[in-house]
Amino acid sequence: MHISSAERAGAVIIGGGIFGCAIAYYYTKNNPGKKVVVLERNEVCNAATSRAAALVTRIRSKKHFIPLSMETYLAIDEMEKQLGESMGMKKTGVLHVAASENSVVALDELMKTAEEYNDPAEYLTPGAARQKAPWLKTDAALKFGFMPNEAYCDPYLLGTFFARCAKMQGADIRQAVEVNELLMDGNTAVGVSTNSGKIFADAVVIAAGVWSPIFAAQAGIGLPMAPVRSQYWITERNDLFANSCIVIMPDAQAYARPEGGSLLFGIREKNSLAVSPKKIPSDISHFVFSEDKGMHDLSEVIDPLACFFPMVHNIGLKYYIAGFSGYTPDNNLSLGIAPGAKNLFFATGDVGAGISVAGGVGLAFAEMMAGRPNPFDFSCFDINRFGNIDPFSQEWLNRCALARSQKKSG
Ligand SMILES: Cc1cc2nc3c(=O)[nH]c(=O)nc-3n(C[C@H](O)[C@H](O)[C@H](O)COP(=O)(O)OP(=O)(O)OC[C@H]3O[C@@H](n4cnc5c(N)ncnc54)[C@H](O)[C@@H]3O)c2cc1C
């Protein structure tokens, strides 16, 4: 390929969701003077990011996520200072409710993990658990674990904090610019072609959310992830909800947290919906996620949920929110350097945890793009771990959907 004297940048990032904005934040912070351009075809954080339930989970059974989430908390503190504004993190803590032998074993492990990472955690009695979540029915539960440092946030605010701080540090964040093509010179990524011209760069990052496999295919790579629907509901107001903590109910494959005076709750449906990236419109608000606002999916799991949240049978549901996350068969992210290609990076396959891990993802890529070592262990996130796959095939979509429907927590 002949490289013209068109626009040049140190790095170009496709996608202005929370991953793209977090990478731009750390890249400009850690590599002063280097030019980074973020290209977003709509407005920043319009897609998965603004739809998240936004539990910013620190302690998980998948330990390699933990340092990434811890970094998000550090970034929030730094950005609040930089902007002189509070992000209004809701540090309610999280209550884990175990109601089966398997869940008790998993909870005991999680409590040990919290200790390992020096995060506070304590077992609670049923009465103490009810004080943390007054709407919770505790009869069916065997054990309760509480972690006071866990929080949730406004995901749009977190994403735009990254974008605003990145801009203050010199990032060029362009909205309404659509990337049409990844430009390759042999096996080296050299830039992108957009609806307003070409940009050449030393590093190209694909952070295009569930549309990322389309760009990967242009480099001959079958990116291991698939768009799988997540959905949740927000109830009408009730005094029992306002002061609740976050509650994780693995035996109902459900979670809940307060949303103002309402309760936001989400489930893992029996049959998760996976859709080819090629069939998802560029403006996600044009996609019909469910004709019946998820009522059929909810009805299939309502009995186990009602064991812990009996009000679910009668309470009014004010809002239904759904969106796509990039799932993988092993519920690990797909992150890192592209196999067999140069200067090409993938910040993808968020497995419904992208708000939590955004800080770590941002820092890791800023370092790798500058040729420095990744401060985190990405071995579980290797792009190559499933071998050659076709991310657009029905068989692959089914495998990724199954991973979500079997997910217990996190
Ligand atoms: C219902 C729901 C609940 C969730 N709850 C949680 C939670 O509790 N905790 C948690 O941590 N995570 C949660 N998530 C996951 C979280 O929202 C995602 O992991 C995160 O937002 C992914 O960020 P992203 O930047 O990868 O993707 P996105 O936010 O989707 O950003 C990708 C961007 O790329 C842009 N783009 C795509 N193609 C192009 C192109 N050709 N040119 C230019 N721009 C392009 C898109 O417009 C989009 O803005 C939830 C997700 C959903 C849907």
CSV table of C-alpha atoms and ligand atoms in Angstrom, one decimal:
chain,number,residue,atom,x,y,z
A,1,MET,CA,0.0,0.0,0.0
A,2,HIS,CA,1.2,3.5,-0.8
A,3,ILE,CA,1.1,5.7,2.4
A,4,SER,CA,0.1,9.2,1.4
A,5,SER,CA,0.9,12.4,3.4
A,6,ALA,CA,-2.7,12.3,4.7
A,7,GLU,CA,-3.4,12.9,8.4
A,8,ARG,CA,-1.1,11.1,10.9
A,9,ALA,CA,-1.5,10.2,14.6
A,10,GLY,CA,0.5,8.2,17.1
A,11,ALA,CA,-2.6,6.1,17.6
A,12,VAL,CA,-6.1,5.8,16.3
A,13,ILE,CA,-8.9,4.2,18.3
A,14,ILE,CA,-12.1,3.0,16.6
A,15,GLY,CA,-15.0,3.5,19.0
A,16,GLY,CA,-15.8,6.0,21.6
A,17,GLY,CA,-17.4,3.8,24.2
A,18,ILE,CA,-15.9,3.4,27.7
A,19,PHE,CA,-13.0,1.3,26.4
A,20,GLY,CA,-12.0,3.7,23.7
A,21,CYS,CA,-12.3,6.7,26.0
A,22,ALA,CA,-10.4,5.0,28.9
A,23,ILE,CA,-7.6,4.0,26.5
A,24,ALA,CA,-7.4,7.6,25.3
A,25,TYR,CA,-7.3,8.8,28.9
A,26,TYR,CA,-4.3,6.6,29.9
A,27,TYR,CA,-2.6,7.0,26.6
A,28,THR,CA,-2.5,10.8,26.8
A,29,LYS,CA,-1.6,10.6,30.6
A,30,ASN,CA,1.3,8.2,30.2
A,31,ASN,CA,2.6,9.3,26.8
A,32,PRO,CA,2.6,13.1,26.8
A,33,GLY,CA,3.0,14.7,23.5
A,34,LYS,CA,1.8,11.7,21.5
A,35,LYS,CA,-1.3,12.3,19.3
A,36,VAL,CA,-4.3,10.0,19.8
A,37,VAL,CA,-7.5,10.2,17.8
A,38,VAL,CA,-10.7,8.5,18.9
A,39,LEU,CA,-13.3,8.0,16.2
A,40,GLU,CA,-17.0,7.6,17.2
A,41,ARG,CA,-19.7,7.4,14.6
A,42,ASN,CA,-22.5,8.6,17.0
A,43,GLU,CA,-21.9,10.3,20.3
A,44,VAL,CA,-19.4,9.0,22.8
A,45,CYS,CA,-20.8,6.3,25.1
A,46,ASN,CA,-24.0,6.0,23.2
A,47,ALA,CA,-24.1,2.2,22.8
A,48,ALA,CA,-23.4,-0.5,25.5
A,49,THR,CA,-21.8,1.9,27.9
A,50,SER,CA,-24.9,4.1,28.5
A,51,ARG,CA,-27.1,1.1,29.0
A,52,ALA,CA,-25.1,-0.7,31.7
A,53,ALA,CA,-26.4,-1.5,35.1
A,54,ALA,CA,-22.9,-0.4,36.1
A,55,LEU,CA,-22.0,-2.6,39.0
A,56,VAL,CA,-18.3,-1.7,39.4
A,57,THR,CA,-17.4,-5.1,40.8
A,58,ARG,CA,-14.1,-5.5,42.5
A,59,ILE,CA,-14.0,-9.0,43.9
A,60,ARG,CA,-14.9,-11.8,41.5
A,61,SER,CA,-14.3,-15.5,41.2
A,62,LYS,CA,-12.3,-14.7,38.0
A,63,LYS,CA,-9.3,-13.3,39.7
A,64,HIS,CA,-7.6,-11.8,36.6
A,65,PHE,CA,-10.4,-9.3,36.4
A,66,ILE,CA,-9.8,-7.9,39.9
A,67,PRO,CA,-6.7,-5.7,39.3
A,68,LEU,CA,-8.4,-4.2,36.2
A,69,SER,CA,-11.4,-3.2,38.3
A,70,MET,CA,-9.2,-1.9,41.1
A,71,GLU,CA,-7.6,0.4,38.6
A,72,THR,CA,-11.0,1.8,37.6
A,73,TYR,CA,-11.5,2.9,41.2
A,74,LEU,CA,-8.1,4.6,41.2
A,75,ALA,CA,-8.9,6.3,37.9
A,76,ILE,CA,-12.2,7.6,39.3
A,77,ASP,CA,-10.4,9.2,42.3
A,78,GLU,CA,-7.8,10.8,39.9
A,79,MET,CA,-10.4,12.1,37.4
A,80,GLU,CA,-12.6,13.6,40.2
A,81,LYS,CA,-9.6,15.6,41.3
A,82,GLN,CA,-8.7,16.6,37.7
A,83,LEU,CA,-12.2,17.8,36.9
A,84,GLY,CA,-13.0,19.1,40.4
A,85,GLU,CA,-16.3,17.2,40.3
A,86,SER,CA,-17.7,14.2,42.1
A,87,MET,CA,-18.8,11.2,40.0
A,88,GLY,CA,-21.4,10.3,42.7
A,89,MET,CA,-20.2,6.7,43.0
A,90,LYS,CA,-22.8,4.8,45.1
A,91,LYS,CA,-20.7,2.8,47.6
A,92,THR,CA,-23.5,0.7,49.0
A,93,GLY,CA,-21.5,-2.5,49.3
A,94,VAL,CA,-22.6,-5.8,47.8
A,95,LEU,CA,-24.5,-8.7,49.6
A,96,HIS,CA,-23.8,-12.2,48.1
A,97,VAL,CA,-26.7,-14.5,48.9
A,98,ALA,CA,-25.9,-18.3,48.8
A,99,ALA,CA,-28.9,-20.7,48.8
A,100,SER,CA,-27.3,-24.0,47.6
A,101,GLU,CA,-24.3,-26.1,48.6
A,102,ASN,CA,-22.5,-25.0,45.4
A,103,SER,CA,-23.2,-21.3,46.0
A,104,VAL,CA,-22.0,-21.7,49.6
A,105,VAL,CA,-18.7,-23.1,48.3
A,106,ALA,CA,-18.4,-20.3,45.7
A,107,LEU,CA,-19.2,-17.7,48.4
A,108,ASP,CA,-16.5,-19.1,50.8
A,109,GLU,CA,-14.0,-18.9,47.9
A,110,LEU,CA,-15.0,-15.3,47.1
A,111,MET,CA,-14.7,-14.3,50.8
A,112,LYS,CA,-11.1,-15.7,50.7
A,113,THR,CA,-10.4,-13.8,47.5
A,114,ALA,CA,-11.5,-10.6,49.1
A,115,GLU,CA,-9.1,-11.3,52.0
A,116,GLU,CA,-6.3,-12.0,49.5
A,117,TYR,CA,-6.9,-8.6,47.9
A,118,ASN,CA,-7.2,-6.8,51.2
A,119,ASP,CA,-10.8,-5.9,50.5
A,120,PRO,CA,-13.1,-6.0,53.6
A,121,ALA,CA,-15.7,-8.8,53.7
A,122,GLU,CA,-17.8,-10.3,56.4
A,123,TYR,CA,-20.5,-13.0,56.8
A,124,LEU,CA,-23.9,-11.7,58.0
A,125,THR,CA,-26.8,-13.2,59.9
A,126,PRO,CA,-30.2,-13.2,58.0
A,127,GLY,CA,-31.3,-10.3,60.2
A,128,ALA,CA,-28.2,-8.2,59.4
A,129,ALA,CA,-28.6,-9.1,55.7
A,130,ARG,CA,-32.2,-7.8,55.7
A,131,GLN,CA,-31.0,-4.5,57.2
A,132,LYS,CA,-28.7,-4.1,54.2
A,133,ALA,CA,-31.5,-5.1,51.7
A,134,PRO,CA,-34.9,-4.6,53.4
A,135,TRP,CA,-36.8,-6.1,50.4
A,136,LEU,CA,-34.8,-9.4,50.5
A,137,LYS,CA,-36.5,-12.6,51.7
A,138,THR,CA,-33.9,-14.5,53.5
A,139,ASP,CA,-35.6,-17.9,54.4
A,140,ALA,CA,-34.2,-19.8,51.4
A,141,ALA,CA,-30.6,-18.6,51.9
A,142,LEU,CA,-27.8,-20.6,53.7
A,143,LYS,CA,-25.1,-17.9,53.9
A,144,PHE,CA,-24.7,-14.2,53.3
A,145,GLY,CA,-21.4,-12.4,52.6
A,146,PHE,CA,-21.1,-8.7,52.6
A,147,MET,CA,-18.4,-6.6,50.9
A,148,PRO,CA,-18.7,-2.9,51.9
A,149,ASN,CA,-16.3,-1.5,49.3
A,150,GLU,CA,-18.3,-2.5,46.2
A,151,ALA,CA,-20.2,0.2,44.3
A,152,TYR,CA,-22.2,1.1,41.3
A,153,CYS,CA,-22.1,4.2,39.2
A,154,ASP,CA,-23.7,6.2,36.4
A,155,PRO,CA,-21.9,4.5,33.4
A,156,TYR,CA,-22.4,7.4,31.0
A,157,LEU,CA,-20.8,9.7,33.6
A,158,LEU,CA,-17.8,7.4,34.0
A,159,GLY,CA,-17.3,7.0,30.3
A,160,THR,CA,-17.6,10.8,29.7
A,161,PHE,CA,-15.2,11.4,32.7
A,162,PHE,CA,-12.6,9.4,30.8
A,163,ALA,CA,-13.4,11.3,27.6
A,164,ARG,CA,-13.3,14.7,29.2
A,165,CYS,CA,-10.0,14.1,31.0
A,166,ALA,CA,-8.5,12.6,27.9
A,167,LYS,CA,-9.4,15.7,26.0
A,168,MET,CA,-7.9,17.9,28.7
A,169,GLN,CA,-4.7,15.9,28.2
A,170,GLY,CA,-4.7,16.4,24.5
A,171,ALA,CA,-6.8,13.6,23.0
A,172,ASP,CA,-8.7,14.4,19.8
A,173,ILE,CA,-12.1,12.8,20.2
A,174,ARG,CA,-14.2,13.1,17.1
A,175,GLN,CA,-17.9,12.3,17.1
A,176,ALA,CA,-20.1,11.6,14.0
A,177,VAL,CA,-17.0,10.1,12.2
A,178,GLU,CA,-17.6,6.6,10.9
A,179,VAL,CA,-14.7,4.3,10.3
A,180,ASN,CA,-15.4,2.3,7.1
A,181,GLU,CA,-12.3,0.3,6.8
A,182,LEU,CA,-9.2,-0.8,8.6
A,183,LEU,CA,-6.1,-0.1,6.5
A,184,MET,CA,-3.6,-2.9,6.4
A,185,ASP,CA,-0.2,-3.0,4.6
A,186,GLY,CA,0.4,-6.7,4.5
A,187,ASN,CA,0.0,-7.9,8.1
A,188,THR,CA,0.6,-4.4,9.5
A,189,ALA,CA,-2.2,-2.1,10.5
A,190,VAL,CA,-1.4,1.4,9.2
A,191,GLY,CA,-4.6,3.4,9.8
A,192,VAL,CA,-8.3,3.7,9.0
A,193,SER,CA,-10.5,5.1,6.3
A,194,THR,CA,-13.4,7.1,7.5
A,195,ASN,CA,-16.3,9.1,6.0
A,196,SER,CA,-14.1,12.2,6.3
A,197,GLY,CA,-10.8,10.9,5.0
A,198,LYS,CA,-8.0,8.6,6.0
A,199,ILE,CA,-5.9,8.7,9.1
A,200,PHE,CA,-2.6,6.8,9.4
A,201,ALA,CA,-1.2,5.8,12.7
A,202,ASP,CA,1.5,3.8,14.4
A,203,ALA,CA,-1.1,1.9,16.4
A,204,VAL,CA,-4.7,1.0,15.6
A,205,VAL,CA,-7.0,0.0,18.4
A,206,ILE,CA,-10.3,-1.7,17.7
A,207,ALA,CA,-12.7,-0.7,20.6
A,208,ALA,CA,-15.8,-0.8,18.5
A,209,GLY,CA,-17.9,-2.8,21.0
A,210,VAL,CA,-20.0,-5.5,19.4
A,211,TRP,CA,-19.2,-4.4,15.9
A,212,SER,CA,-15.5,-5.2,16.4
A,213,PRO,CA,-15.5,-8.6,14.6
A,214,ILE,CA,-16.3,-6.7,11.4
A,215,PHE,CA,-12.9,-4.8,11.6
A,216,ALA,CA,-11.1,-7.9,12.7
A,217,ALA,CA,-12.3,-9.8,9.6
A,218,GLN,CA,-10.8,-7.0,7.5
A,219,ALA,CA,-7.4,-8.1,8.9
A,220,GLY,CA,-8.2,-11.7,8.3
A,221,ILE,CA,-8.9,-12.4,12.1
A,222,GLY,CA,-11.9,-14.3,13.5
A,223,LEU,CA,-12.3,-12.3,16.7
A,224,PRO,CA,-13.6,-14.5,19.5
A,225,MET,CA,-16.8,-12.7,20.8
A,226,ALA,CA,-20.4,-12.3,19.9
A,227,PRO,CA,-23.1,-9.7,20.6
A,228,VAL,CA,-25.3,-11.2,23.3
A,229,ARG,CA,-28.3,-9.3,24.8
A,230,SER,CA,-28.3,-8.2,28.5
A,231,GLN,CA,-31.5,-7.0,30.0
A,232,TYR,CA,-32.9,-5.5,33.2
A,233,TRP,CA,-35.9,-3.8,34.6
A,234,ILE,CA,-36.5,-0.9,36.9
A,235,THR,CA,-39.5,-1.1,39.3
A,236,GLU,CA,-41.8,1.5,40.6
A,237,ARG,CA,-40.7,3.3,43.7
A,238,ASN,CA,-41.0,1.7,47.1
A,239,ASP,CA,-39.5,2.8,50.5
A,240,LEU,CA,-37.8,-0.6,50.9
A,241,PHE,CA,-35.4,0.0,48.0
A,242,ALA,CA,-33.8,3.4,48.5
A,243,ASN,CA,-31.2,2.3,51.1
A,244,SER,CA,-30.5,-1.1,49.8
A,245,CYS,CA,-27.1,-2.4,48.9
A,246,ILE,CA,-26.3,-4.3,45.7
A,247,VAL,CA,-27.5,-7.9,46.0
A,248,ILE,CA,-26.1,-10.8,44.0
A,249,MET,CA,-28.4,-14.0,44.0
A,250,PRO,CA,-26.5,-16.7,42.1
A,251,ASP,CA,-29.1,-19.3,42.8
A,252,ALA,CA,-31.6,-17.1,40.9
A,253,GLN,CA,-28.9,-16.0,38.4
A,254,ALA,CA,-30.0,-12.5,39.2
A,255,TYR,CA,-28.7,-9.2,40.7
A,256,ALA,CA,-30.4,-6.1,42.0
A,257,ARG,CA,-29.4,-2.6,43.1
A,258,PRO,CA,-31.3,0.6,44.0
A,259,GLU,CA,-32.0,3.1,41.3
A,260,GLY,CA,-33.3,6.2,43.1
A,261,GLY,CA,-36.2,5.0,45.1
A,262,SER,CA,-36.7,2.1,42.7
A,263,LEU,CA,-35.1,-1.3,42.3
A,264,LEU,CA,-33.1,-2.2,39.2
A,265,PHE,CA,-32.9,-6.0,38.7
A,266,GLY,CA,-31.4,-8.2,36.0
A,267,ILE,CA,-31.5,-11.9,35.2
A,268,ARG,CA,-29.7,-14.4,33.1
A,269,GLU,CA,-32.4,-15.7,30.8
A,270,LYS,CA,-32.7,-19.4,29.9
A,271,ASN,CA,-32.2,-18.6,26.2
A,272,SER,CA,-29.9,-15.6,25.7
A,273,LEU,CA,-30.2,-13.8,22.4
A,274,ALA,CA,-27.1,-13.6,20.2
A,275,VAL,CA,-27.1,-11.7,16.9
A,276,SER,CA,-24.4,-11.4,14.2
A,277,PRO,CA,-22.5,-8.2,14.4
A,278,LYS,CA,-23.4,-7.6,10.8
A,279,LYS,CA,-27.1,-7.4,11.7
A,280,ILE,CA,-26.8,-4.8,14.4
A,281,PRO,CA,-27.7,-1.3,13.3
A,282,SER,CA,-25.1,1.5,13.8
A,283,ASP,CA,-27.6,3.3,16.0
A,284,ILE,CA,-28.4,0.7,18.7
A,285,SER,CA,-31.6,2.6,19.6
A,286,HIS,CA,-33.1,1.2,16.3
A,287,PHE,CA,-32.7,-2.4,17.4
A,288,VAL,CA,-35.8,-4.1,18.9
A,289,PHE,CA,-34.4,-6.2,21.7
A,290,SER,CA,-37.6,-7.8,22.8
A,291,GLU,CA,-41.2,-7.4,21.5
A,292,ASP,CA,-42.6,-8.0,25.0
A,293,LYS,CA,-40.0,-6.1,27.0
A,294,GLY,CA,-38.4,-9.3,28.2
A,295,MET,CA,-41.6,-10.6,29.9
A,296,HIS,CA,-41.3,-14.1,28.5
A,297,ASP,CA,-37.7,-14.4,29.6
A,298,LEU,CA,-38.6,-13.0,33.0
A,299,SER,CA,-41.5,-15.4,33.4
A,300,GLU,CA,-39.1,-18.4,32.8
A,301,VAL,CA,-37.0,-17.5,35.8
A,302,ILE,CA,-39.4,-15.6,38.0
A,303,ASP,CA,-40.0,-18.5,40.5
A,304,PRO,CA,-36.3,-18.8,41.6
A,305,LEU,CA,-36.1,-15.0,41.7
A,306,ALA,CA,-39.3,-14.7,43.8
A,307,CYS,CA,-37.6,-16.9,46.5
A,308,PHE,CA,-35.4,-13.9,47.3
A,309,PHE,CA,-37.5,-11.0,45.8
A,310,PRO,CA,-41.2,-12.0,46.3
A,311,MET,CA,-42.4,-8.5,45.4
A,312,VAL,CA,-41.4,-9.3,41.8
A,313,HIS,CA,-44.8,-10.9,41.3
A,314,ASN,CA,-46.8,-7.8,42.0
A,315,ILE,CA,-44.6,-4.7,41.6
A,316,GLY,CA,-45.0,-2.4,38.7
A,317,LEU,CA,-42.1,-2.3,36.2
A,318,LYS,CA,-41.4,1.2,35.1
A,319,TYR,CA,-38.6,0.7,32.6
A,320,TYR,CA,-37.1,-2.1,30.5
A,321,ILE,CA,-33.5,-1.6,29.4
A,322,ALA,CA,-31.6,-3.9,27.1
A,323,GLY,CA,-28.3,-3.8,25.2
A,324,PHE,CA,-25.6,-5.9,23.6
A,325,SER,CA,-22.3,-6.9,25.3
A,326,GLY,CA,-19.5,-8.9,23.6
A,327,TYR,CA,-19.7,-12.4,25.1
A,328,THR,CA,-17.2,-15.3,24.7
A,329,PRO,CA,-17.7,-19.1,25.5
A,330,ASP,CA,-15.5,-18.9,28.6
A,331,ASN,CA,-16.8,-15.5,29.9
A,332,ASN,CA,-13.3,-14.0,29.6
A,333,LEU,CA,-12.6,-10.8,27.7
A,334,SER,CA,-10.9,-10.8,24.3
A,335,LEU,CA,-8.0,-8.4,24.8
A,336,GLY,CA,-4.6,-7.7,23.4
A,337,ILE,CA,-2.4,-7.8,20.4
A,338,ALA,CA,-3.8,-9.3,17.2
A,339,PRO,CA,-2.3,-12.7,16.4
A,340,GLY,CA,-0.1,-12.5,13.3
A,341,ALA,CA,-0.6,-8.8,12.8
A,342,LYS,CA,1.4,-5.8,13.7
A,343,ASN,CA,0.3,-2.5,15.4
A,344,LEU,CA,-3.2,-3.8,15.8
A,345,PHE,CA,-4.8,-4.0,19.2
A,346,PHE,CA,-8.2,-5.4,20.4
A,347,ALA,CA,-10.1,-4.0,23.4
A,348,THR,CA,-13.1,-6.2,22.9
A,349,GLY,CA,-15.2,-9.1,24.2
A,350,ASP,CA,-16.3,-7.2,27.4
A,351,VAL,CA,-18.5,-10.1,28.7
A,352,GLY,CA,-20.8,-7.6,30.5
A,353,ALA,CA,-18.0,-6.3,32.7
A,354,GLY,CA,-16.7,-3.4,30.7
A,355,ILE,CA,-17.7,-0.7,33.2
A,356,SER,CA,-15.9,-2.5,36.0
A,357,VAL,CA,-12.7,-3.2,34.1
A,358,ALA,CA,-12.4,-0.1,32.0
A,359,GLY,CA,-9.6,1.4,34.1
A,360,GLY,CA,-7.3,-1.6,33.8
A,361,VAL,CA,-8.1,-2.0,30.1
A,362,GLY,CA,-7.3,1.6,29.5
A,363,LEU,CA,-3.9,1.4,31.3
A,364,ALA,CA,-2.9,-1.9,29.7
A,365,PHE,CA,-3.4,-0.6,26.2
A,366,ALA,CA,-1.8,2.7,26.8
A,367,GLU,CA,1.3,0.8,27.9
A,368,MET,CA,1.3,-1.8,25.1
A,369,MET,CA,0.7,0.8,22.4
A,370,ALA,CA,3.7,2.7,23.6
A,371,GLY,CA,5.8,-0.5,23.3
A,372,ARG,CA,6.0,-1.0,27.1
A,373,PRO,CA,5.0,-4.2,28.9
A,374,ASN,CA,1.4,-4.8,29.9
A,375,PRO,CA,1.2,-4.3,33.7
A,376,PHE,CA,-1.6,-6.9,33.9
A,377,ASP,CA,-1.8,-10.6,33.1
A,378,PHE,CA,-3.9,-11.0,29.9
A,379,SER,CA,-3.1,-14.7,29.4
A,380,CYS,CA,-6.8,-15.6,30.0
A,381,PHE,CA,-7.9,-13.0,27.5
A,382,ASP,CA,-5.7,-14.2,24.6
A,383,ILE,CA,-7.4,-13.5,21.2
A,384,ASN,CA,-6.1,-16.8,19.9
A,385,ARG,CA,-7.4,-19.1,22.7
A,386,PHE,CA,-10.3,-20.6,20.7
A,387,GLY,CA,-8.2,-21.2,17.6
A,388,ASN,CA,-9.7,-20.4,14.2
A,389,ILE,CA,-13.4,-19.5,14.7
A,390,ASP,CA,-16.0,-17.8,12.5
A,391,PRO,CA,-17.5,-15.1,14.7
A,392,PHE,CA,-20.4,-14.7,12.3
A,393,SER,CA,-21.5,-18.4,12.3
A,394,GLN,CA,-24.7,-19.5,14.1
A,395,GLU,CA,-22.7,-22.2,15.9
A,396,TRP,CA,-20.4,-19.6,17.4
A,397,LEU,CA,-23.3,-17.3,18.3
A,398,ASN,CA,-25.0,-20.2,20.1
A,399,ARG,CA,-21.8,-20.9,22.1
A,400,CYS,CA,-21.5,-17.3,23.3
A,401,ALA,CA,-25.3,-17.1,24.1
A,402,LEU,CA,-25.0,-20.2,26.2
A,403,ALA,CA,-22.1,-18.7,28.2
A,404,ARG,CA,-24.3,-15.9,29.2
A,405,SER,CA,-27.4,-18.0,30.1
A,406,GLN,CA,-25.2,-20.2,32.3
A,407,LYS,CA,-23.5,-17.2,34.1
A,408,LYS,CA,-24.2,-17.2,37.8
A,409,SER,CA,-22.8,-13.8,38.9
A,410,GLY,CA,-20.5,-10.9,38.0
B,1,LIG,C1,-27.9,-4.1,29.8
B,1,LIG,C2,-26.5,-4.1,30.1
B,1,LIG,C3,-26.1,-4.1,31.5
B,1,LIG,C4,-24.7,-4.1,31.8
B,1,LIG,N1,-24.3,-4.1,33.1
B,1,LIG,C5,-23.0,-4.0,33.4
B,1,LIG,C6,-22.5,-3.9,34.8
B,1,LIG,O1,-23.4,-3.9,35.7
B,1,LIG,N2,-21.2,-3.8,35.0
B,1,LIG,C7,-20.3,-3.7,34.0
B,1,LIG,O2,-19.1,-3.6,34.3
B,1,LIG,N3,-20.7,-3.8,32.7
B,1,LIG,C8,-22.0,-3.9,32.4
B,1,LIG,N4,-22.4,-4.0,31.1
B,1,LIG,C9,-21.4,-4.1,30.1
B,1,LIG,C10,-20.8,-2.7,29.6
B,1,LIG,O3,-21.9,-1.8,29.3
B,1,LIG,C11,-19.9,-2.9,28.5
B,1,LIG,O4,-18.9,-3.9,28.8
B,1,LIG,C12,-19.1,-1.7,28.0
B,1,LIG,O5,-20.0,-0.6,27.9
B,1,LIG,C13,-18.4,-1.9,26.7
B,1,LIG,O6,-17.8,-0.8,26.3
B,1,LIG,P1,-17.2,-0.6,24.8
B,1,LIG,O7,-16.5,0.6,24.8
B,1,LIG,O8,-16.5,-1.9,24.5
B,1,LIG,O9,-18.5,-0.7,23.9
B,1,LIG,P2,-19.6,0.4,23.5
B,1,LIG,O10,-20.0,1.2,24.7
B,1,LIG,O11,-20.7,-0.3,22.8
B,1,LIG,O12,-18.8,1.3,22.5
B,1,LIG,C14,-18.4,0.9,21.2
B,1,LIG,C15,-18.5,2.2,20.4
B,1,LIG,O13,-17.9,1.9,19.1
B,1,LIG,C16,-18.7,2.7,18.2
B,1,LIG,N5,-18.5,2.2,16.8
B,1,LIG,C17,-18.8,1.0,16.3
B,1,LIG,N6,-18.5,0.9,15.0
B,1,LIG,C18,-17.9,2.1,14.7
B,1,LIG,C19,-17.5,2.6,13.4
B,1,LIG,N7,-17.5,1.9,12.3
B,1,LIG,N8,-17.0,3.8,13.4
B,1,LIG,C20,-17.0,4.6,14.5
B,1,LIG,N9,-17.4,4.2,15.7
B,1,LIG,C21,-17.9,2.9,15.8
B,1,LIG,C22,-20.1,2.6,18.6
B,1,LIG,O14,-20.9,3.7,18.2
B,1,LIG,C23,-19.9,2.6,20.1
B,1,LIG,O15,-20.1,3.9,20.7
B,1,LIG,C24,-23.7,-4.0,30.8
B,1,LIG,C25,-24.2,-4.0,29.4
B,1,LIG,C26,-25.5,-4.0,29.1
B,1,LIG,C27,-25.9,-4.0,27.7
